[in-house]
PDB file of C-alpha atoms in Angstrom:
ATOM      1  CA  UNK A 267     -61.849 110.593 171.545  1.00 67.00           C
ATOM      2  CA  UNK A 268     -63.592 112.843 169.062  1.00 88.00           C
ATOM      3  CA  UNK A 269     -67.086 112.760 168.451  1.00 90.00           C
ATOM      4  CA  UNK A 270     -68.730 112.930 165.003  1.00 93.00           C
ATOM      5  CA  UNK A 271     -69.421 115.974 163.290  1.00 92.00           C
ATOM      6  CA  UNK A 272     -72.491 114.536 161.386  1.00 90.00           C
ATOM      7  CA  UNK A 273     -74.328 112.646 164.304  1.00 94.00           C
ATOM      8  CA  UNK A 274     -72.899 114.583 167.200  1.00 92.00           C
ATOM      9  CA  UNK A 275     -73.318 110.787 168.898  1.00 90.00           C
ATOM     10  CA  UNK A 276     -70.673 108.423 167.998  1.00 88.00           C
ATOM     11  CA  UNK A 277     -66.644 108.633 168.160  1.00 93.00           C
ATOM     12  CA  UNK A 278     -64.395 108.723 165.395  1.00 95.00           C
ATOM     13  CA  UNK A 279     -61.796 105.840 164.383  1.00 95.00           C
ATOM     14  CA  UNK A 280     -58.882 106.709 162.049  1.00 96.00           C
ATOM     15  CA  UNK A 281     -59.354 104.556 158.545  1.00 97.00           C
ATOM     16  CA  UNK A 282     -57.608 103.955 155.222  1.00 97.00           C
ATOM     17  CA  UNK A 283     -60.278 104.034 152.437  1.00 97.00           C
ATOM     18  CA  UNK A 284     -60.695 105.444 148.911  1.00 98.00           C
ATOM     19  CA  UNK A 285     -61.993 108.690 147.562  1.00 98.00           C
ATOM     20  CA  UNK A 286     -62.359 110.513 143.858  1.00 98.00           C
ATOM     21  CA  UNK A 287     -60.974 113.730 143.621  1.00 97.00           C
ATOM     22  CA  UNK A 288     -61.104 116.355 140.538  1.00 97.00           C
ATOM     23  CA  UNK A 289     -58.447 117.505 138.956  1.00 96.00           C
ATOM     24  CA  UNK A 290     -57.903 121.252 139.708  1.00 91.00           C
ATOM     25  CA  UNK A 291     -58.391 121.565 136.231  1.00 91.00           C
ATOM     26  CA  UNK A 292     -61.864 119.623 136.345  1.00 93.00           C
ATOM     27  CA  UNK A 293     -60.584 117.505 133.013  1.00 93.00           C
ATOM     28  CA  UNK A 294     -61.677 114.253 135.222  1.00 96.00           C
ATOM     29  CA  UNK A 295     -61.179 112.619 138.460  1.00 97.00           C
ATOM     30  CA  UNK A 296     -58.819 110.096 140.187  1.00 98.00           C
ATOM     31  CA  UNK A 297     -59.415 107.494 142.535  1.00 98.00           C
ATOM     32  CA  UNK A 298     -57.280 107.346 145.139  1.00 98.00           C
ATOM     33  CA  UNK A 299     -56.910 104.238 147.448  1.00 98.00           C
ATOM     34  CA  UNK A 300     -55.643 104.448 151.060  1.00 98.00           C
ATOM     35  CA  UNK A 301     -56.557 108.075 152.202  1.00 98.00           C
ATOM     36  CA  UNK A 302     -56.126 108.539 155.231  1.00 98.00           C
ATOM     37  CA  UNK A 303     -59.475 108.924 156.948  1.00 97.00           C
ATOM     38  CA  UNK A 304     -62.306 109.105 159.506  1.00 97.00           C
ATOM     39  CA  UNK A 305     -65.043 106.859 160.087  1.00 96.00           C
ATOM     40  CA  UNK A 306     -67.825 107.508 162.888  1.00 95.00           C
ATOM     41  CA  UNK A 307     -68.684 104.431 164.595  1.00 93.00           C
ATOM     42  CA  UNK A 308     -72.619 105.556 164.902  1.00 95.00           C
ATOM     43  CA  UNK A 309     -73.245 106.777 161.966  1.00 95.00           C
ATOM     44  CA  UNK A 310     -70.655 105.269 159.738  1.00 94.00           C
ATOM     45  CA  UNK A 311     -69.825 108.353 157.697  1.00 95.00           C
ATOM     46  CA  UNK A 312     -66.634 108.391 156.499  1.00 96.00           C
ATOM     47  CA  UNK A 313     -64.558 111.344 155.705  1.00 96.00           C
ATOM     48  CA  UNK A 314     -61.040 113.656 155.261  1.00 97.00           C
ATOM     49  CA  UNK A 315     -60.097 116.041 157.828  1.00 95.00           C
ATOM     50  CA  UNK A 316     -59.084 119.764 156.841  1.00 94.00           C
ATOM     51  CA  UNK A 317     -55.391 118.558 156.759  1.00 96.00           C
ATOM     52  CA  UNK A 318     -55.717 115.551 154.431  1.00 97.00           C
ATOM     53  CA  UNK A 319     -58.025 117.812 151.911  1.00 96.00           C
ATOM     54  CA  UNK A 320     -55.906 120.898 151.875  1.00 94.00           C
ATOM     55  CA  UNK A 321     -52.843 118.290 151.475  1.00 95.00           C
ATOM     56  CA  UNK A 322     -54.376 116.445 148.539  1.00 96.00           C
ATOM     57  CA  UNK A 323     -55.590 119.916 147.392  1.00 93.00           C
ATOM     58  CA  UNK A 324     -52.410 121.174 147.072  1.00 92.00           C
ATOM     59  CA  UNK A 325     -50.524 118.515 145.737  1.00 94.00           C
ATOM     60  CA  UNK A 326     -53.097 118.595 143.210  1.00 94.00           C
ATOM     61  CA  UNK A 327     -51.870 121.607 142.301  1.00 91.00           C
ATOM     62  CA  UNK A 328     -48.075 121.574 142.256  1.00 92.00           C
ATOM     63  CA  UNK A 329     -48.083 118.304 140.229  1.00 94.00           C
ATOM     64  CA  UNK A 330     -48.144 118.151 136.612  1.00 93.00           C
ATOM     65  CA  UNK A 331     -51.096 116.184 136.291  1.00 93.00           C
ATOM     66  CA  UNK A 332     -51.118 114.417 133.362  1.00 93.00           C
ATOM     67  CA  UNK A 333     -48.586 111.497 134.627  1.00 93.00           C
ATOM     68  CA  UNK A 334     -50.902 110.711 137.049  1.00 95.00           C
ATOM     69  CA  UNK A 335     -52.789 107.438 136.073  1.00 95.00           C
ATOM     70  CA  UNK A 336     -56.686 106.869 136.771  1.00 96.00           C
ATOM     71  CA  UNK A 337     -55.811 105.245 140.216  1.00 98.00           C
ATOM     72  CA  UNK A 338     -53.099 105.651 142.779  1.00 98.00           C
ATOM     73  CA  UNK A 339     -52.843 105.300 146.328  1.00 98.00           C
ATOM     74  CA  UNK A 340     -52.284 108.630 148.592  1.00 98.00           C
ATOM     75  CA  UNK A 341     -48.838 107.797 149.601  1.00 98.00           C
ATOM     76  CA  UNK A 342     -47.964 107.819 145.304  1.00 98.00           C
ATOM     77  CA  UNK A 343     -49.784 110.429 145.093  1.00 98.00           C
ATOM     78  CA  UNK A 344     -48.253 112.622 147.688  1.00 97.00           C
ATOM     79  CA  UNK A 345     -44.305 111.664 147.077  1.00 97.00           C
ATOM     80  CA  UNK A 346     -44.789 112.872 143.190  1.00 96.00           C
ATOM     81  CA  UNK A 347     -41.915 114.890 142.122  1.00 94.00           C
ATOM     82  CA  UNK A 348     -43.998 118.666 142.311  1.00 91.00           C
ATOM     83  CA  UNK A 349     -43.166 121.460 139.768  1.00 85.00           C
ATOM     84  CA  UNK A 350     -43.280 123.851 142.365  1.00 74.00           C
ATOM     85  CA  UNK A 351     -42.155 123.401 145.953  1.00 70.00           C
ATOM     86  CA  UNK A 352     -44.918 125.100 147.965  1.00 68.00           C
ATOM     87  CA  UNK A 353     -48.886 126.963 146.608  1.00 65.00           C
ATOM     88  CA  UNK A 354     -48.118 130.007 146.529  1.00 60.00           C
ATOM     89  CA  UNK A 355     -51.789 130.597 145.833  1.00 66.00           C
ATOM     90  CA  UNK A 356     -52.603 129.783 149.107  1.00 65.00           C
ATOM     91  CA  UNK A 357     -53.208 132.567 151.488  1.00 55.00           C
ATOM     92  CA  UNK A 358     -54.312 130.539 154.225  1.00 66.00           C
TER      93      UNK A 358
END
């Protein structure tokens, strides 16, 4: 099991829960139900690992986002037809 990175005391539980991301182009933000996430049982912070950020990050970015609505759920979100197939801006 994996231990929090806030407290450093209590283990880490995979969730579903809802965050509010910026558009790349910081004209507003989304909410977006069922993320997968991570919840510390001590502490009860709740956050995205590196791989569900850069994959909401990019998707962001290859989608043309003005069909998205105010609220979707990730697994909308990430099957959205993309305008480019991979981000080539990312060097990573």
């Amino acid at each position: 099991m994996a231990i929090c990175p806030w407290c450093e005391a209590g283990t880490i539980t995979s969730v579903a829960d809802t965050v509010y991301w910026e558009l790349p182009d910081g004209t507003r933000a989304v909410e977006i139900t069922e993320t997968p996430s991570l919840a510390c049982t001590n502490c009860q912070a709740r956050f995205q690992s590196d791989e569900t950020v850069k994959e909401i990050e990019n998707q962001l970015f290859l989608i043309d986002t003005k069909l998205l609505e105010k609220k979707t759920t990730y697994d909308e979100l990430m099957n959205m037809k993309r305008l480019l197939k991979r981000n080539y801006f990312d060097f990573s």
